[in-house]
CSV table of C-alpha atoms in Angstrom, one decimal:
chain,number,residue,atom,x,y,z
A,191,MET,CA,26.8,-21.7,-72.7
A,192,LEU,CA,29.6,-20.8,-70.5
A,193,VAL,CA,31.0,-24.4,-70.5
A,194,MET,CA,30.8,-24.1,-74.6
A,195,GLU,CA,32.7,-20.7,-74.3
A,196,ASN,CA,35.7,-21.8,-72.0
A,197,ALA,CA,36.1,-25.5,-73.0
A,198,PHE,CA,37.9,-24.8,-76.2
A,199,PRO,CA,40.9,-22.8,-77.2
A,200,LYS,CA,40.0,-19.5,-79.4
A,201,THR,CA,43.0,-20.5,-81.4
A,202,TYR,CA,41.2,-23.3,-83.5
A,203,GLY,CA,37.8,-22.0,-84.2
A,204,GLU,CA,36.1,-25.0,-83.2
A,205,GLY,CA,33.5,-24.0,-80.7
A,206,TRP,CA,29.9,-23.1,-81.2
A,207,ASN,CA,28.0,-19.8,-80.3
A,208,ASN,CA,24.9,-19.9,-78.5
A,209,HIS,CA,22.8,-19.8,-81.8
A,210,GLN,CA,24.2,-23.0,-83.2
A,211,CYS,CA,23.8,-24.6,-80.2
A,212,ARG,CA,20.3,-23.8,-80.0
A,213,SER,CA,19.7,-24.5,-83.2
A,214,MET,CA,21.1,-28.0,-83.0
A,215,LEU,CA,18.8,-28.7,-80.1
A,216,SER,CA,16.0,-27.6,-81.6
A,217,MET,CA,16.1,-30.5,-84.3
A,218,PRO,CA,13.9,-33.5,-83.3
A,219,SER,CA,16.8,-36.0,-83.6
A,220,ALA,CA,19.4,-33.8,-81.1
A,221,LYS,CA,20.2,-35.0,-77.8
A,222,LEU,CA,22.0,-33.5,-75.1
A,223,LEU,CA,23.3,-35.1,-71.9
A,224,ILE,CA,24.7,-32.7,-69.5
A,225,ALA,CA,27.4,-33.4,-66.5
A,226,SER,CA,27.2,-31.8,-63.3
A,227,ARG,CA,29.2,-31.3,-60.1
A,228,ASN,CA,28.0,-29.3,-56.7
A,229,ASP,CA,25.0,-27.8,-59.0
A,230,SER,CA,27.0,-26.3,-61.5
A,231,ILE,CA,27.5,-27.8,-65.2
A,232,CYS,CA,31.0,-29.1,-65.8
A,233,GLY,CA,30.3,-30.5,-69.4
A,234,PHE,CA,28.1,-31.7,-71.9
A,235,VAL,CA,27.4,-33.7,-74.9
A,236,ILE,CA,25.2,-33.0,-77.9
A,237,SER,CA,24.4,-35.9,-80.7
A,238,ARG,CA,21.9,-36.4,-83.0
A,239,GLN,CA,20.8,-40.0,-84.5
A,240,ALA,CA,19.7,-40.9,-88.1
A,241,ALA,CA,18.5,-44.5,-88.8
A,242,ASP,CA,21.1,-46.6,-86.9
A,243,GLU,CA,24.0,-44.0,-87.1
A,244,GLU,CA,24.6,-41.6,-84.4
A,245,GLU,CA,27.0,-38.4,-84.8
A,246,LEU,CA,28.4,-36.8,-81.8
A,247,LEU,CA,28.6,-33.2,-82.7
A,248,MET,CA,30.1,-31.7,-79.8
A,249,ILE,CA,31.7,-32.8,-76.0
A,250,ALA,CA,32.7,-30.1,-74.1
A,251,VAL,CA,34.1,-29.9,-70.3
A,252,ALA,CA,34.7,-27.1,-68.4
A,253,PRO,CA,38.6,-26.2,-68.2
A,254,ASP,CA,38.6,-26.7,-64.2
A,255,CYS,CA,37.0,-30.4,-64.8
A,256,GLN,CA,39.2,-31.7,-67.6
A,257,GLY,CA,41.4,-34.3,-66.9
A,258,GLN,CA,39.1,-35.5,-64.2
A,259,GLY,CA,37.2,-38.5,-66.1
A,260,VAL,CA,34.4,-36.0,-67.0
A,261,GLY,CA,34.4,-36.3,-70.8
A,262,TYR,CA,35.0,-40.1,-70.3
A,263,LEU,CA,31.7,-40.4,-68.3
A,264,LEU,CA,29.8,-38.2,-70.6
A,265,LEU,CA,31.0,-40.3,-73.8
A,266,GLU,CA,30.8,-43.9,-71.7
A,267,HIS,CA,26.8,-42.6,-71.0
A,268,MET,CA,26.3,-41.2,-74.5
A,269,LEU,CA,27.4,-44.6,-76.4
A,270,ARG,CA,25.4,-46.5,-73.8
A,271,ALA,CA,22.4,-44.8,-74.9
A,272,ALA,CA,23.2,-45.1,-78.7
A,273,ARG,CA,23.4,-49.0,-78.0
A,274,THR,CA,19.8,-48.6,-76.6
A,275,HIS,CA,18.4,-47.0,-79.4
A,276,GLN,CA,19.8,-49.4,-81.9
A,277,VAL,CA,22.6,-47.4,-83.1
A,278,ALA,CA,25.1,-49.5,-84.9
A,279,SER,CA,28.0,-46.7,-85.8
A,280,VAL,CA,28.7,-43.5,-83.8
A,281,PHE,CA,30.8,-40.7,-85.9
A,282,LEU,CA,32.6,-37.7,-85.1
A,283,GLU,CA,35.0,-35.0,-86.5
A,284,MET,CA,37.5,-33.2,-84.8
A,285,ARG,CA,40.8,-31.2,-85.2
A,286,ALA,CA,43.6,-33.7,-86.3
A,287,ASP,CA,45.9,-32.7,-83.3
A,288,ASN,CA,43.2,-32.6,-80.6
A,289,PRO,CA,44.4,-34.5,-77.5
A,290,ALA,CA,41.0,-36.0,-77.3
A,291,GLU,CA,41.7,-38.2,-79.9
A,292,LYS,CA,43.3,-40.5,-77.0
A,293,LEU,CA,39.9,-40.5,-75.4
A,294,TYR,CA,37.8,-41.1,-78.3
A,295,THR,CA,40.3,-44.1,-79.4
A,296,LYS,CA,39.6,-45.9,-75.6
A,297,PHE,CA,36.2,-46.3,-76.9
A,298,GLY,CA,37.0,-48.0,-80.4
A,299,PHE,CA,36.9,-44.8,-82.5
A,300,HIS,CA,39.1,-45.0,-85.5
A,301,ARG,CA,40.0,-42.3,-88.4
A,302,ILE,CA,38.1,-42.9,-91.5
A,303,GLY,CA,38.6,-39.6,-93.3
A,304,LEU,CA,40.6,-36.3,-93.5
A,305,ARG,CA,39.2,-32.9,-94.6
A,306,LYS,CA,42.2,-30.4,-95.2
A,307,ALA,CA,42.2,-27.0,-93.9
A,308,TYR,CA,38.6,-27.2,-92.4
A,309,TYR,CA,38.6,-24.8,-89.3
A,310,THR,CA,40.0,-21.3,-89.5
A,311,GLY,CA,41.6,-19.8,-86.2
A,312,PRO,CA,41.1,-16.2,-85.4
A,313,ASN,CA,44.3,-15.4,-87.3
A,314,MET,CA,43.1,-17.0,-90.4
A,315,GLU,CA,45.1,-20.0,-90.0
A,316,LYS,CA,44.1,-23.6,-91.3
A,317,PHE,CA,43.9,-26.7,-89.4
A,318,ASP,CA,42.7,-30.1,-90.7
A,319,ALA,CA,39.8,-32.3,-89.2
A,320,VAL,CA,39.8,-35.9,-88.9
A,321,THR,CA,36.6,-38.0,-88.9
A,322,TYR,CA,36.1,-40.8,-86.9
A,323,LYS,CA,34.0,-43.8,-86.7
A,324,ALA,CA,32.8,-46.5,-83.8
A,325,THR,CA,31.3,-49.3,-84.8
A,326,LEU,CA,29.0,-50.5,-81.8
A,327,THR,CA,28.0,-54.1,-80.8
A,328,ILE,CA,24.3,-54.2,-79.6
């Protein structure tokens, strides 16, 4: 999970550890999509489906691949697969000032909720989380 370790700034406490990733991937409803370049993993997305809803749990892109459309392609493929599996709505949650918001809004995600002081950084700073939803047309 080298991509995971490097994709998120430590300041915000957003990244998962190996145990968290493995335990999420062991769930029957979990899905993993990997992006690679030159035989190296440069990004991934983890999601899970329940009935006609899907939750985007994590999308991570290696720092040297960020800004090159990897996250866009991962999200595009994840949403295409969700439509194929009859998913009507996709949810995600992220830090309130995360620049990835621009990417999500391009795909039709909109804010539906706020969790105050959800993330805790290494200096015990608190950061809000925002919940987003996209409604898919099948």
